[in-house]
Structures are given as C-alpha cells and as structure tokens.
C-alpha positions as semicolon CSV with decimal commas, in nm:
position;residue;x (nm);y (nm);z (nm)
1;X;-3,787;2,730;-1,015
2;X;-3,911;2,383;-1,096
3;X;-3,686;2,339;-1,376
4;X;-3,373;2,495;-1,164
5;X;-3,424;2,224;-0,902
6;X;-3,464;1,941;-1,166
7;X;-3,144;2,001;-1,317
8;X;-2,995;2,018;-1,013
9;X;-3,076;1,713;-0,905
10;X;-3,057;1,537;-1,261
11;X;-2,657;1,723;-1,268
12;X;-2,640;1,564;-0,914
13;X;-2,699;1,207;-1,038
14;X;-2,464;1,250;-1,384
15;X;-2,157;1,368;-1,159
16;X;-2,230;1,079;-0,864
17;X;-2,250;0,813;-1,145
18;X;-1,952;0,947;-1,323
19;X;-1,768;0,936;-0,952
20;X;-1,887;0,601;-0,884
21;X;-1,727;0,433;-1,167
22;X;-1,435;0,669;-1,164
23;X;-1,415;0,493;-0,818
24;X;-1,464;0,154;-0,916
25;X;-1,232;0,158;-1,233
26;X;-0,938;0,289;-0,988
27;X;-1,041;-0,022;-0,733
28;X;-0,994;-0,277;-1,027
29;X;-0,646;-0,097;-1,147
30;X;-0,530;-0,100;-0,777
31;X;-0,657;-0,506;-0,734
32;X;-0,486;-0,562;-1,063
33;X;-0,183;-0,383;-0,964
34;X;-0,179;-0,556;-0,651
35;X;-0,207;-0,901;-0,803
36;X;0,072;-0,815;-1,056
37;X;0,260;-0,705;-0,770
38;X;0,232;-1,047;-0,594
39;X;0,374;-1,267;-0,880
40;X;0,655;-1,066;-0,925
41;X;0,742;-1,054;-0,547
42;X;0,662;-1,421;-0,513
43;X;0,597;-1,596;-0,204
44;X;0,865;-1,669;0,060
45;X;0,918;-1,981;0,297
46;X;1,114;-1,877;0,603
47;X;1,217;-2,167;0,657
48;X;1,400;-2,139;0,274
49;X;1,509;-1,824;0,332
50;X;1,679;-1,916;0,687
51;X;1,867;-2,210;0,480
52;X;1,965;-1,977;0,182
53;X;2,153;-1,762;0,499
54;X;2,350;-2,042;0,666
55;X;2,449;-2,156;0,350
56;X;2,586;-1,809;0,255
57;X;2,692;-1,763;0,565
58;X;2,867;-2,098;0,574
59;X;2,757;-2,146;0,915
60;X;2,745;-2,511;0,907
61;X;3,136;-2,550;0,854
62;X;3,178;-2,342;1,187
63;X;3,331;-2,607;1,454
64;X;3,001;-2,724;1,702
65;X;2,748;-2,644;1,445
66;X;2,708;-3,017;1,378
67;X;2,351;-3,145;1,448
68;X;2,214;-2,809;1,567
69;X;1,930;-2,662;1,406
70;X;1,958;-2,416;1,103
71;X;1,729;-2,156;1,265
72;X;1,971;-2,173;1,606
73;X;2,277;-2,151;1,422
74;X;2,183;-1,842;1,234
75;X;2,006;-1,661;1,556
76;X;2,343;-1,724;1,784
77;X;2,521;-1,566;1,469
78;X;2,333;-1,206;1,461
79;X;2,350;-1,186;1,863
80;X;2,687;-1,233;1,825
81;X;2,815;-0,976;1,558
82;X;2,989;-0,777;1,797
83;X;3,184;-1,099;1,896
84;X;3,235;-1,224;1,555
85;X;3,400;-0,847;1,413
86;X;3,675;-0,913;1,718
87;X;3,733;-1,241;1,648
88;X;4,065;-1,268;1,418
89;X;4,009;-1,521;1,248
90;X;3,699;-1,712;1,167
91;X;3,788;-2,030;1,204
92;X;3,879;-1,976;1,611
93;X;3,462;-1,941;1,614
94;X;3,296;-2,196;1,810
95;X;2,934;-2,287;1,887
96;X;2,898;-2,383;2,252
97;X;2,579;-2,576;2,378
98;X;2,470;-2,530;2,717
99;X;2,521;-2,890;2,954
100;X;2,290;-3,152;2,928
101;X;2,094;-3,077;2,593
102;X;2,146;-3,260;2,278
103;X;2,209;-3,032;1,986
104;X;1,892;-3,138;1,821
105;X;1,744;-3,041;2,087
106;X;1,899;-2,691;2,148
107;X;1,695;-2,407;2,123
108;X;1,849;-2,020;2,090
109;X;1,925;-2,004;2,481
110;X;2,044;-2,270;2,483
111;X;2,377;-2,223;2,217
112;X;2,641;-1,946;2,208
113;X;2,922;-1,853;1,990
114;X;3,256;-1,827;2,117
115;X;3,587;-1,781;1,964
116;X;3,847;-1,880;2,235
117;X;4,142;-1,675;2,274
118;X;3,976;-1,371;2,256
C-alpha cells in the first residue's frame, strides 16, 4: 500500500515537471513569436501615417487647404465623403474656415469642406 502511494506521488511529480516546462517552453516560443512579430510589423508614428494620407490624398492642392493643419485637413475629408461622392468634379472642393480663426489655428470644428454649386 506503501509502495502504491509512493509511486503515485513520485508519477505525480514526473508528469507536473514535464507540464511545467512543457509550459514554459510554449511561453518562450509565444515571447519569441511575439518579438518576431513586432519587427516585422514595425512601429507607426501617427503623425507619419496622417502625412502619408494627405499626400495620397492630395489634400493639400484642394483650394483653402493652405496653412491648415494636416490632421484637420484629413478629418474634414472623411466627415465629408458623402459630400465629396456628389461633388462633380474635384476641383469645385473647397475648405471653408469658420470667422475669426487663423488656419493655423483651426481645429476640426472649426473647418468644413464645401464644393459650391452643389
């Protein structure tokens, strides 16, 4: 009976061990994976990435874009998609800014697109 609950216990211990670094050979895959994962995704700037779409978008050669931040000029052009499909033709687009601020100054309330004639 002795011997039954020894080898129990010592069977116990061989299978916990072999689960433990089962365990901790899948956590150092999954941390290596992850790090792998990380240089091939890179890391983003927003602030690059918001550039790299007003640049594709060509947003800055849209009349009234002049002086007004990057960010502002690509947020007034996705609340505006509905108004930018109807528009004919692109070049009747206009950014407006509201009276009294400076476009440097203008924040995403503050600027619409139009496209007069509409």
């Amino acid at each position: 009976m002795i011997t039954a609950i020894v080898l129990a216990v010592v069977a116990f211990l061989v299978i916990a061990a072999v689960l433990s670094r089962q365990t901790t050979k899948t956590k150092k895959r999954a941390i290596a994976d992850l790090e792998t994962e990380k240089e091939n995704v890179g890391e983003f700037d927003i602030f690059e990435l918001v550039e790299s779409e007003v640049r594709t978008l060509e947003l800055t050669t849209i009349e009234g874009a002049q002086g007004l931040p990057h960010g502002v000029l690509l947020k007034a052009w996705s609340n505006n998609q509905n108004l930018i499909d109807s528009c004919h033709d692109r070049d009747h687009l206009r950014y407006v800014v509201a009276a009294g601020i400076k476009p440097s100054d203008a924040t995403d309330e503050d600027v619409t697109l139009e496209c007069p004639g509409h």
